[in-house]
Amino acid sequence: MGDFLSLFRDELPSVGSGLWVTVQATVLGALLAVAVAFGCGLAAGSRLRVVRWTSRGVVEFFRGTSLYIQLFWLYYAFPLLTGYQFDPLACGVLAFGLNYGAYGSEVVRGALAAVPTPQREAAVALSFTPLQRLYRVLLPQAWPQMIPPFTNLLIQLLKSTPLLWLISVADLTTVIQTLRDRTGETVPAYLTLLALYFVLAWALTAGMRWLERRAAGRLGRTVAPKAGTPVVMSGGRP
Amino acid sequence: MNYHWDWDAVREALPLLLEGFETTLLATVLGTLVAAVLGLALAVGGRAPTRWVTLPLAGLVTFVRSTPLLVQLAGAYAVFTTLDPLTIGVAVLGVHYSAYLAEVYRAGIDAVPRGQWEAARALSLTPGLTWRDVILPQAVRTVLPALGNYAISMFKETPFLAVITVAEMVAQAREYGADHFAYPEAFTLAGLVFLLASYPTSLALRKLEQRLGH
């Protein structure tokens, strides 16, 4: 136990840089995922059949083929096929963004569809252009509803980042694994790793919760005190 | 594109991948069973009348849900050195997903009308009988589609088992790719098998969900 902890203290800078890689992969992956989600989610509501079907195809492809395979395909197969090699971290960000973006597009689609129809009609009656309708009426109302499912996806994305260990990116998992191999102390190493991810996930949840309250506040709604927390188990008899 | 796509490699890798696919399916089915049973236990335990039971359970669920599956797998593999890797894989997958399913069951249990609890009490059924004969049969029916969805996500996460040396499909693809330097063929094929297996299942589930009126 002591060996691992003292090595952990000595190696704090490398743990910090591993943590930074994990945070980077999560944030950049999430940004790309949001872009893909809005792209495909909005395209799913297009009047043109070609656009709708293309977005459907992209979404089903990236949801159906397993993140793990996509990541490995980008890392091993893509350079062989095209002769162009991504930076490994970029491979990770790309795979996370495309995969979680595909899941997120359903969130965007669902939230937009849930905006009451009269709102759409009112916007048409005021002769807003389709773009204005989206920016001024539909998105502001749909956005607060998207945040809780986006939070879930974000946590899942964070939990996928240890995959980077497998494509030799020095993320948090890789660094702690190295410390574990050097000391041979398995249990404290993995407990530390789990605790660090737990703290990261908790920080993300808290941040998203703040965003949700702010978005709802702008619409003059309040967020129920308990909704959106990771787990609510009701005690006592119903 | 200067890579020479090798169809022979595709023909050669396919039987290997399908062999690995059996392990993938086995892990998914067993993992789902463990998760379904354990998730139910967590959901029912979460309603225990004392905080001494509910608080540790809630803590456990939160912790399992917010830490990565890969780290849980690698940790369990490193700690339980005497167990068979597939057993560890199934157990970890099961525990991981049971934390999610507990919430699904909870929603299903909440959806059972209050009157049903009151009727059970009026008939002076014991708590055990109330759960077994009144509440659960009604709750479980509504959670079936969600259970299916989690089974599909678990299916797509079985490649993680390669990390703890379980020879599922992606492990086979990686090995074949490395041996024959045919990564594009092996991984493309593995991806296609996944797509062909998971897409029809999601379609069928969506149909089932519609039929159950969600």
Tab-separated table of C-alpha atoms in Angstrom:
chain	number	residue	atom	x	y	z
A	1	MET	CA	0.000	0.000	0.000
A	2	GLY	CA	2.723	2.448	1.051
A	3	ASP	CA	4.914	1.783	-1.986
A	4	PHE	CA	2.184	2.718	-4.412
A	5	LEU	CA	1.195	5.847	-2.517
A	6	SER	CA	4.761	7.135	-2.242
A	7	LEU	CA	5.407	6.444	-5.940
A	8	PHE	CA	2.094	8.163	-6.692
A	9	ARG	CA	3.340	11.223	-4.788
A	10	ASP	CA	6.688	11.182	-6.582
A	11	GLU	CA	5.044	10.820	-9.949
A	12	LEU	CA	2.356	13.457	-9.431
A	13	PRO	CA	3.442	15.415	-12.548
A	14	SER	CA	2.955	12.401	-14.829
A	15	VAL	CA	-0.369	11.567	-13.135
A	16	GLY	CA	-1.333	15.172	-13.785
A	17	SER	CA	-0.427	14.945	-17.453
A	18	GLY	CA	-2.369	11.656	-17.777
A	19	LEU	CA	-5.341	13.337	-16.148
A	20	TRP	CA	-4.969	16.229	-18.589
A	21	VAL	CA	-5.006	13.830	-21.580
A	22	THR	CA	-8.181	12.206	-20.223
A	23	VAL	CA	-9.829	15.593	-19.722
A	24	GLN	CA	-8.774	16.715	-23.210
A	25	ALA	CA	-10.123	13.556	-24.847
A	26	THR	CA	-13.411	13.934	-22.960
A	27	VAL	CA	-13.884	17.616	-23.757
A	28	LEU	CA	-12.807	17.471	-27.405
A	29	GLY	CA	-14.738	14.241	-27.950
A	30	ALA	CA	-17.813	15.840	-26.398
A	31	LEU	CA	-17.509	18.952	-28.598
A	32	LEU	CA	-17.286	16.826	-31.742
A	33	ALA	CA	-20.158	14.672	-30.463
A	34	VAL	CA	-22.361	17.743	-29.953
A	35	ALA	CA	-21.577	18.904	-33.504
A	36	VAL	CA	-22.420	15.470	-34.949
A	37	ALA	CA	-25.515	15.205	-32.753
A	38	PHE	CA	-26.921	18.527	-33.937
A	39	GLY	CA	-25.914	17.843	-37.547
A	40	CYS	CA	-27.605	14.454	-37.710
A	41	GLY	CA	-30.454	15.395	-35.351
A	42	LEU	CA	-31.465	18.389	-37.448
A	43	ALA	CA	-30.970	16.478	-40.712
A	44	ALA	CA	-33.381	13.809	-39.413
A	45	GLY	CA	-36.143	16.424	-39.521
A	46	SER	CA	-35.322	17.617	-43.041
A	47	ARG	CA	-37.963	17.760	-45.728
A	48	LEU	CA	-35.613	16.108	-48.209
A	49	ARG	CA	-35.722	12.349	-48.125
A	50	VAL	CA	-32.057	12.010	-49.182
A	51	VAL	CA	-30.917	14.102	-46.209
A	52	ARG	CA	-33.119	12.198	-43.764
A	53	TRP	CA	-31.950	8.820	-44.997
A	54	THR	CA	-28.291	9.791	-45.021
A	55	SER	CA	-28.475	10.952	-41.422
A	56	ARG	CA	-30.366	7.789	-40.455
A	57	GLY	CA	-27.651	5.693	-42.120
A	58	VAL	CA	-24.810	7.531	-40.391
A	59	VAL	CA	-26.512	7.207	-37.012
A	60	GLU	CA	-27.278	3.497	-37.363
A	61	PHE	CA	-23.780	2.812	-38.647
A	62	PHE	CA	-21.998	4.457	-35.749
A	63	ARG	CA	-24.372	3.082	-33.146
A	64	GLY	CA	-24.363	-0.411	-34.564
A	65	THR	CA	-20.686	-1.187	-34.962
A	66	SER	CA	-19.277	-0.841	-31.429
A	67	LEU	CA	-17.004	2.008	-30.351
A	68	TYR	CA	-14.150	-0.385	-29.750
A	69	ILE	CA	-14.106	-1.519	-33.386
A	70	GLN	CA	-14.389	2.049	-34.682
A	71	LEU	CA	-11.429	3.121	-32.582
A	72	PHE	CA	-9.293	0.203	-33.667
A	73	TRP	CA	-10.325	0.619	-37.277
A	74	LEU	CA	-9.214	4.251	-37.220
A	75	TYR	CA	-5.986	3.382	-35.464
A	76	TYR	CA	-4.920	0.255	-37.350
A	77	ALA	CA	-6.884	0.008	-40.591
A	78	PHE	CA	-7.276	3.630	-41.680
A	79	PRO	CA	-3.503	4.357	-42.020
A	80	LEU	CA	-3.026	1.181	-44.076
A	81	LEU	CA	-5.911	2.034	-46.394
A	82	THR	CA	-5.162	5.700	-46.949
A	83	GLY	CA	-1.518	6.103	-46.007
A	84	TYR	CA	-2.529	8.873	-43.593
A	85	GLN	CA	-1.895	8.343	-39.900
A	86	PHE	CA	-3.811	10.269	-37.271
A	87	ASP	CA	-2.241	11.257	-34.013
A	88	PRO	CA	-3.495	8.552	-31.578
A	89	LEU	CA	-5.308	11.064	-29.378
A	90	ALA	CA	-7.031	12.442	-32.492
A	91	CYS	CA	-8.118	8.876	-33.327
A	92	GLY	CA	-9.717	8.661	-29.907
A	93	VAL	CA	-11.446	12.030	-30.169
A	94	LEU	CA	-12.758	11.180	-33.646
A	95	ALA	CA	-14.111	7.787	-32.592
A	96	PHE	CA	-15.696	9.147	-29.387
A	97	GLY	CA	-17.189	12.112	-31.221
A	98	LEU	CA	-18.721	10.059	-34.025
A	99	ASN	CA	-20.005	7.292	-31.780
A	100	TYR	CA	-21.542	9.442	-29.037
A	101	GLY	CA	-22.648	11.999	-31.608
A	102	ALA	CA	-24.759	9.279	-33.212
A	103	TYR	CA	-26.434	8.547	-29.875
A	104	GLY	CA	-26.785	12.264	-29.182
A	105	SER	CA	-28.531	12.896	-32.494
A	106	GLU	CA	-31.504	10.907	-31.223
A	107	VAL	CA	-31.600	13.163	-28.167
A	108	VAL	CA	-31.640	16.262	-30.377
A	109	ARG	CA	-34.293	14.782	-32.644
A	110	GLY	CA	-36.496	13.752	-29.720
A	111	ALA	CA	-36.219	17.090	-27.915
A	112	LEU	CA	-37.060	19.066	-31.067
A	113	ALA	CA	-40.022	16.819	-31.759
A	114	ALA	CA	-41.263	17.410	-28.210
A	115	VAL	CA	-41.641	21.185	-28.697
A	116	PRO	CA	-45.403	21.768	-28.860
A	117	THR	CA	-46.719	22.133	-32.419
A	118	PRO	CA	-48.469	25.481	-31.768
A	119	GLN	CA	-45.001	26.977	-31.146
A	120	ARG	CA	-43.991	25.916	-34.634
A	121	GLU	CA	-47.221	27.243	-36.098
A	122	ALA	CA	-46.856	30.541	-34.280
A	123	ALA	CA	-43.349	30.935	-35.680
A	124	VAL	CA	-44.661	30.248	-39.186
A	125	ALA	CA	-47.504	32.717	-38.632
A	126	LEU	CA	-44.936	35.390	-37.705
A	127	SER	CA	-43.235	34.496	-41.011
A	128	PHE	CA	-39.928	33.556	-39.417
A	129	THR	CA	-37.467	31.950	-41.796
A	130	PRO	CA	-36.740	28.280	-41.036
A	131	LEU	CA	-33.398	29.301	-39.513
A	132	GLN	CA	-35.019	31.928	-37.278
A	133	ARG	CA	-37.645	29.398	-36.256
A	134	LEU	CA	-34.878	27.067	-35.170
A	135	TYR	CA	-32.781	29.647	-33.325
A	136	ARG	CA	-35.469	31.756	-31.731
A	137	VAL	CA	-38.242	29.283	-31.015
A	138	LEU	CA	-37.373	25.595	-31.243
A	139	LEU	CA	-33.838	25.329	-29.862
A	140	PRO	CA	-34.330	27.552	-26.796
A	141	GLN	CA	-37.247	25.361	-25.760
A	142	ALA	CA	-35.718	22.027	-26.661
A	143	TRP	CA	-32.277	22.714	-25.196
A	144	PRO	CA	-33.091	22.320	-21.462
A	145	GLN	CA	-34.674	18.988	-22.242
A	146	MET	CA	-31.551	17.773	-24.030
A	147	ILE	CA	-29.223	18.409	-21.105
A	148	PRO	CA	-30.041	15.434	-18.812
A	149	PRO	CA	-29.609	12.805	-21.561
A	150	PHE	CA	-26.508	14.658	-22.770
A	151	THR	CA	-25.137	14.379	-19.228
A	152	ASN	CA	-25.581	10.614	-19.362
A	153	LEU	CA	-23.767	10.458	-22.703
A	154	LEU	CA	-20.985	12.678	-21.394
A	155	ILE	CA	-20.410	10.386	-18.419
A	156	GLN	CA	-20.387	7.413	-20.780
A	157	LEU	CA	-17.860	9.199	-22.979
A	158	LEU	CA	-15.640	9.853	-19.968
A	159	LYS	CA	-15.908	6.187	-19.084
A	160	SER	CA	-14.805	5.208	-22.597
A	161	THR	CA	-11.578	7.194	-22.464
A	162	PRO	CA	-9.575	4.345	-20.846
A	163	LEU	CA	-9.782	2.784	-24.326
A	164	LEU	CA	-6.965	5.212	-25.138
A	165	TRP	CA	-4.745	2.995	-23.028
A	166	LEU	CA	-5.179	0.305	-25.707
A	167	ILE	CA	-3.968	2.568	-28.502
A	168	SER	CA	-0.958	3.656	-26.424
A	169	VAL	CA	-2.078	7.165	-25.512
A	170	ALA	CA	-0.739	8.122	-22.066
A	171	ASP	CA	-4.113	8.832	-20.467
A	172	LEU	CA	-4.957	8.504	-16.773
A	173	THR	CA	-5.432	4.720	-16.962
A	174	THR	CA	-2.118	4.213	-18.757
A	175	VAL	CA	-0.195	6.262	-16.199
A	176	ILE	CA	-1.694	4.501	-13.185
A	177	GLN	CA	-1.195	1.107	-14.848
A	178	THR	CA	2.488	1.957	-15.197
A	179	LEU	CA	2.705	2.874	-11.501
A	180	ARG	CA	0.955	-0.382	-10.655
A	181	ASP	CA	3.418	-2.402	-12.740
A	182	ARG	CA	6.358	-0.655	-11.090
A	183	THR	CA	5.181	-1.353	-7.534
A	184	GLY	CA	3.288	-4.594	-8.080
A	185	GLU	CA	0.514	-3.227	-5.846
A	186	THR	CA	-2.707	-3.973	-7.629
A	187	VAL	CA	-5.458	-3.120	-5.199
A	188	PRO	CA	-4.422	0.418	-4.179
A	189	ALA	CA	-3.615	1.232	-7.821
A	190	TYR	CA	-7.058	0.293	-9.123
A	191	LEU	CA	-8.827	1.836	-6.149
A	192	THR	CA	-7.018	5.114	-6.838
A	193	LEU	CA	-7.937	4.897	-10.503
A	194	LEU	CA	-11.607	4.226	-9.734
A	195	ALA	CA	-11.676	7.062	-7.218
A	196	LEU	CA	-10.159	9.500	-9.743
A	197	TYR	CA	-12.732	8.597	-12.413
A	198	PHE	CA	-15.473	8.862	-9.838
A	199	VAL	CA	-14.370	12.394	-8.957
A	200	LEU	CA	-14.205	13.341	-12.650
A	201	ALA	CA	-17.687	11.952	-13.287
A	202	TRP	CA	-19.015	13.733	-10.235
A	203	ALA	CA	-17.499	17.046	-11.390
A	204	LEU	CA	-19.064	16.591	-14.836
A	205	THR	CA	-22.463	15.851	-13.322
A	206	ALA	CA	-22.232	18.941	-11.104
A	207	GLY	CA	-21.255	21.116	-14.088
A	208	MET	CA	-24.079	19.812	-16.257
A	209	ARG	CA	-26.508	20.280	-13.410
A	210	TRP	CA	-25.514	23.955	-13.228
A	211	LEU	CA	-26.017	24.251	-17.004
A	212	GLU	CA	-29.437	22.634	-16.724
A	213	ARG	CA	-30.586	24.995	-13.995
A	214	ARG	CA	-29.388	27.991	-15.983
A	215	ALA	CA	-31.068	26.834	-19.204
A	216	ALA	CA	-34.330	26.119	-17.405
A	217	GLY	CA	-34.139	29.414	-15.520
A	218	ARG	CA	-33.979	31.304	-18.804
A	219	LEU	CA	-37.272	29.746	-19.803
A	220	GLY	CA	-38.752	30.636	-16.428
A	221	ARG	CA	-38.887	26.997	-15.392
A	222	THR	CA	-37.365	25.462	-12.298
A	223	VAL	CA	-35.611	22.152	-12.124
A	224	ALA	CA	-36.982	19.592	-9.704
A	225	PRO	CA	-34.449	19.318	-6.870
A	226	LYS	CA	-33.648	15.665	-7.364
A	227	ALA	CA	-33.933	15.111	-11.109
A	228	GLY	CA	-30.714	14.659	-12.994
A	229	THR	CA	-28.630	13.428	-10.068
A	230	PRO	CA	-26.951	10.169	-11.072
A	231	VAL	CA	-28.942	7.908	-8.813
A	232	VAL	CA	-32.038	8.469	-6.784
A	233	MET	CA	-33.140	5.408	-4.874
A	234	SER	CA	-36.257	6.046	-2.922
A	235	GLY	CA	-36.157	4.570	0.523
A	236	GLY	CA	-39.161	3.577	2.596
A	237	ARG	CA	-42.346	1.850	1.631
A	238	PRO	CA	-44.430	3.347	-1.145
B	1	MET	CA	-5.328	4.226	-51.846
B	2	ASN	CA	-2.288	2.032	-52.136
B	3	TYR	CA	-3.448	-0.759	-49.866
B	4	HIS	CA	-4.181	-4.027	-51.583
B	5	TRP	CA	-7.461	-5.333	-50.204
B	6	ASP	CA	-7.059	-9.037	-49.702
B	7	TRP	CA	-10.251	-11.039	-50.237
B	8	ASP	CA	-8.470	-14.227	-49.259
B	9	ALA	CA	-7.835	-12.699	-45.846
B	10	VAL	CA	-11.555	-11.986	-45.552
B	11	ARG	CA	-12.417	-15.603	-46.375
B	12	GLU	CA	-9.785	-16.878	-43.988
B	13	ALA	CA	-10.645	-14.570	-41.091
B	14	LEU	CA	-14.400	-15.081	-41.201
B	15	PRO	CA	-14.540	-18.541	-39.533
B	16	LEU	CA	-12.187	-17.314	-36.796
B	17	LEU	CA	-14.309	-14.254	-36.181
B	18	LEU	CA	-17.510	-16.271	-36.068
B	19	GLU	CA	-15.903	-18.576	-33.544
B	20	GLY	CA	-15.107	-15.526	-31.432
B	21	PHE	CA	-18.653	-14.310	-32.028
B	22	GLU	CA	-19.974	-17.323	-30.121
B	23	THR	CA	-18.015	-16.187	-27.074
B	24	THR	CA	-19.327	-12.655	-27.623
B	25	LEU	CA	-22.912	-13.927	-27.615
B	26	LEU	CA	-22.329	-16.192	-24.638
B	27	ALA	CA	-20.873	-13.312	-22.612
B	28	THR	CA	-23.791	-11.064	-23.598
B	29	VAL	CA	-26.471	-13.599	-22.662
B	30	LEU	CA	-24.874	-14.597	-19.348
B	31	GLY	CA	-24.026	-10.983	-18.512
B	32	THR	CA	-27.610	-9.915	-19.197
B	33	LEU	CA	-28.936	-12.679	-16.944
B	34	VAL	CA	-26.638	-11.635	-14.086
B	35	ALA	CA	-27.548	-7.969	-14.598
B	36	ALA	CA	-31.279	-8.698	-14.759
B	37	VAL	CA	-31.289	-10.654	-11.492
B	38	LEU	CA	-28.867	-8.410	-9.612
B	39	GLY	CA	-30.572	-5.246	-10.878
B	40	LEU	CA	-33.892	-6.513	-9.547
B	41	ALA	CA	-32.305	-7.270	-6.193
B	42	LEU	CA	-30.843	-3.760	-6.069
B	43	ALA	CA	-34.165	-2.153	-6.971
B	44	VAL	CA	-36.097	-4.126	-4.350
B	45	GLY	CA	-33.326	-3.592	-1.784
B	46	GLY	CA	-33.466	0.124	-2.532
B	47	ARG	CA	-36.966	0.126	-1.081
B	48	ALA	CA	-35.971	-1.443	2.198
B	49	PRO	CA	-37.493	0.410	5.161
B	50	THR	CA	-34.110	1.197	6.731
B	51	ARG	CA	-31.406	3.598	5.592
B	52	TRP	CA	-28.776	1.082	6.657
B	53	VAL	CA	-29.719	-0.878	3.550
B	54	THR	CA	-30.703	1.842	1.090
B	55	LEU	CA	-27.745	4.194	1.559
B	56	PRO	CA	-24.949	1.653	0.950
B	57	LEU	CA	-26.867	0.307	-2.057
B	58	ALA	CA	-27.300	3.800	-3.495
B	59	GLY	CA	-23.598	4.448	-2.941
B	60	LEU	CA	-22.624	1.201	-4.630
B	61	VAL	CA	-24.843	1.923	-7.636
B	62	THR	CA	-23.487	5.456	-8.031
B	63	PHE	CA	-19.906	4.250	-7.783
B	64	VAL	CA	-20.333	1.410	-10.277
B	65	ARG	CA	-22.107	3.669	-12.742
B	66	SER	CA	-19.557	6.445	-12.699
B	67	THR	CA	-16.371	4.428	-13.074
B	68	PRO	CA	-15.176	2.930	-16.373
B	69	LEU	CA	-15.993	-0.656	-17.284
B	70	LEU	CA	-12.494	-1.168	-18.658
B	71	VAL	CA	-10.908	-0.218	-15.336
B	72	GLN	CA	-13.357	-2.428	-13.425
B	73	LEU	CA	-12.510	-5.334	-15.721
B	74	ALA	CA	-8.752	-4.845	-15.514
B	75	GLY	CA	-8.979	-4.443	-11.745
B	76	ALA	CA	-11.066	-7.562	-11.216
B	77	TYR	CA	-8.779	-9.509	-13.519
B	78	ALA	CA	-5.721	-8.410	-11.557
B	79	VAL	CA	-7.294	-9.154	-8.174
B	80	PHE	CA	-9.087	-12.462	-8.832
B	81	THR	CA	-6.178	-14.243	-10.443
B	82	THR	CA	-7.540	-17.727	-9.878
B	83	LEU	CA	-10.836	-17.243	-11.731
B	84	ASP	CA	-11.426	-17.991	-15.387
B	85	PRO	CA	-11.330	-14.760	-17.489
B	86	LEU	CA	-14.774	-15.362	-19.028
B	87	THR	CA	-16.278	-15.766	-15.538
B	88	ILE	CA	-14.699	-12.489	-14.417
B	89	GLY	CA	-15.896	-10.796	-17.613
B	90	VAL	CA	-19.484	-11.988	-17.179
B	91	ALA	CA	-19.500	-11.025	-13.496
B	92	VAL	CA	-18.130	-7.529	-14.115
B	93	LEU	CA	-20.455	-6.901	-17.069
B	94	GLY	CA	-23.356	-8.156	-14.972
B	95	VAL	CA	-22.559	-5.981	-11.961
B	96	HIS	CA	-21.910	-2.935	-14.159
B	97	TYR	CA	-25.213	-3.174	-15.991
B	98	SER	CA	-27.194	-4.173	-12.911
B	99	ALA	CA	-26.490	-0.648	-11.623
B	100	TYR	CA	-28.284	0.767	-14.649
B	101	LEU	CA	-31.050	-1.805	-14.626
B	102	ALA	CA	-31.794	-1.063	-10.970
B	103	GLU	CA	-33.049	2.360	-12.099
B	104	VAL	CA	-35.112	0.801	-14.872
B	105	TYR	CA	-36.752	-1.607	-12.447
B	106	ARG	CA	-37.320	1.233	-10.006
B	107	ALA	CA	-39.261	3.136	-12.644
B	108	GLY	CA	-41.236	-0.010	-13.445
B	109	ILE	CA	-42.062	-0.550	-9.770
B	110	ASP	CA	-43.055	3.115	-9.380
B	111	ALA	CA	-45.448	2.685	-12.294
B	112	VAL	CA	-47.482	0.033	-10.443
B	113	PRO	CA	-50.577	1.857	-9.149
B	114	ARG	CA	-50.708	2.565	-5.414
B	115	GLY	CA	-54.000	0.732	-5.156
B	116	GLN	CA	-52.179	-2.508	-5.840
B	117	TRP	CA	-50.032	-2.028	-2.717
B	118	GLU	CA	-53.094	-1.114	-0.697
B	119	ALA	CA	-55.034	-4.115	-1.958
B	120	ALA	CA	-52.131	-6.412	-1.064
B	121	ARG	CA	-52.055	-4.914	2.407
B	122	ALA	CA	-55.828	-5.223	2.765
B	123	LEU	CA	-55.493	-8.910	1.934
B	124	SER	CA	-52.744	-8.969	4.600
B	125	LEU	CA	-50.208	-10.465	2.234
B	126	THR	CA	-46.680	-10.659	3.615
B	127	PRO	CA	-44.129	-8.269	2.024
B	128	GLY	CA	-42.562	-11.254	0.234
B	129	LEU	CA	-45.865	-12.352	-1.280
B	130	THR	CA	-46.778	-8.757	-2.188
B	131	TRP	CA	-43.589	-8.435	-4.198
B	132	ARG	CA	-43.769	-11.871	-5.774
B	133	ASP	CA	-47.436	-12.104	-6.689
B	134	VAL	CA	-48.616	-8.523	-7.032
B	135	ILE	CA	-45.922	-5.953	-7.757
B	136	LEU	CA	-43.181	-7.676	-9.719
B	137	PRO	CA	-45.359	-9.393	-12.343
B	138	GLN	CA	-46.749	-5.964	-13.227
B	139	ALA	CA	-43.443	-4.100	-12.978
B	140	VAL	CA	-41.293	-6.496	-14.973
B	141	ARG	CA	-43.531	-6.448	-18.044
B	142	THR	CA	-43.017	-2.728	-18.573
B	143	VAL	CA	-39.240	-2.905	-18.220
B	144	LEU	CA	-38.697	-5.590	-20.872
B	145	PRO	CA	-37.923	-3.205	-23.782
B	146	ALA	CA	-35.423	-1.260	-21.679
B	147	LEU	CA	-33.827	-4.536	-20.662
B	148	GLY	CA	-33.408	-5.360	-24.331
B	149	ASN	CA	-31.766	-2.015	-25.003
B	150	TYR	CA	-29.248	-2.600	-22.237
B	151	ALA	CA	-28.568	-6.083	-23.591
B	152	ILE	CA	-27.675	-4.477	-26.933
B	153	SER	CA	-25.323	-1.985	-25.294
B	154	MET	CA	-23.714	-4.811	-23.389
B	155	PHE	CA	-23.301	-6.705	-26.656
B	156	LYS	CA	-21.431	-3.725	-28.081
B	157	GLU	CA	-19.198	-3.528	-25.020
B	158	THR	CA	-18.126	-7.178	-24.996
B	159	PRO	CA	-14.984	-6.257	-27.020
B	160	PHE	CA	-13.656	-4.883	-23.727
B	161	LEU	CA	-13.300	-8.502	-22.632
B	162	ALA	CA	-10.360	-8.797	-25.027
B	163	VAL	CA	-8.386	-6.822	-22.441
B	164	ILE	CA	-8.666	-9.678	-19.969
B	165	THR	CA	-7.723	-12.283	-22.602
B	166	VAL	CA	-11.220	-13.550	-23.393
B	167	ALA	CA	-11.066	-14.701	-27.029
B	168	GLU	CA	-14.198	-12.924	-28.222
B	169	MET	CA	-14.590	-11.662	-31.766
B	170	VAL	CA	-12.535	-8.469	-31.604
B	171	ALA	CA	-9.681	-10.252	-29.855
B	172	GLN	CA	-9.689	-12.694	-32.767
B	173	ALA	CA	-9.778	-9.854	-35.281
B	174	ARG	CA	-6.838	-8.178	-33.596
B	175	GLU	CA	-4.833	-11.358	-33.514
B	176	TYR	CA	-5.568	-12.208	-37.135
B	177	GLY	CA	-4.856	-8.635	-38.177
B	178	ALA	CA	-1.509	-8.663	-36.408
B	179	ASP	CA	-0.444	-12.075	-37.691
B	180	HIS	CA	-1.305	-11.466	-41.331
B	181	PHE	CA	-0.965	-7.702	-41.347
B	182	ALA	CA	-4.566	-7.512	-42.480
B	183	TYR	CA	-6.088	-5.055	-39.991
B	184	PRO	CA	-8.426	-3.379	-42.503
B	185	GLU	CA	-10.008	-6.681	-43.552
B	186	ALA	CA	-10.253	-8.091	-40.031
B	187	PHE	CA	-11.716	-4.986	-38.358
B	188	THR	CA	-14.072	-4.147	-41.216
B	189	LEU	CA	-15.412	-7.668	-41.086
B	190	ALA	CA	-15.804	-7.542	-37.294
B	191	GLY	CA	-17.658	-4.236	-37.584
B	192	LEU	CA	-19.994	-5.662	-40.218
B	193	VAL	CA	-20.807	-8.692	-38.081
B	194	PHE	CA	-21.672	-6.353	-35.211
B	195	LEU	CA	-23.853	-4.194	-37.430
B	196	LEU	CA	-25.640	-7.206	-38.910
B	197	ALA	CA	-26.338	-8.591	-35.455
B	198	SER	CA	-27.285	-5.469	-33.558
B	199	TYR	CA	-29.328	-3.491	-36.088
B	200	PRO	CA	-32.106	-6.072	-36.645
B	201	THR	CA	-32.257	-6.597	-32.871
B	202	SER	CA	-32.805	-2.890	-32.249
B	203	LEU	CA	-35.484	-2.808	-34.952
B	204	ALA	CA	-37.267	-5.751	-33.382
B	205	LEU	CA	-37.074	-4.118	-29.960
B	206	ARG	CA	-38.523	-0.886	-31.316
B	207	LYS	CA	-41.435	-2.892	-32.720
B	208	LEU	CA	-41.922	-4.585	-29.358
B	209	GLU	CA	-41.841	-1.228	-27.598
B	210	GLN	CA	-44.489	0.161	-29.933
B	211	ARG	CA	-46.662	-2.873	-29.340
B	212	LEU	CA	-46.399	-2.428	-25.574
B	213	GLY	CA	-47.571	1.129	-26.123
B	214	HIS	CA	-44.607	3.298	-25.159
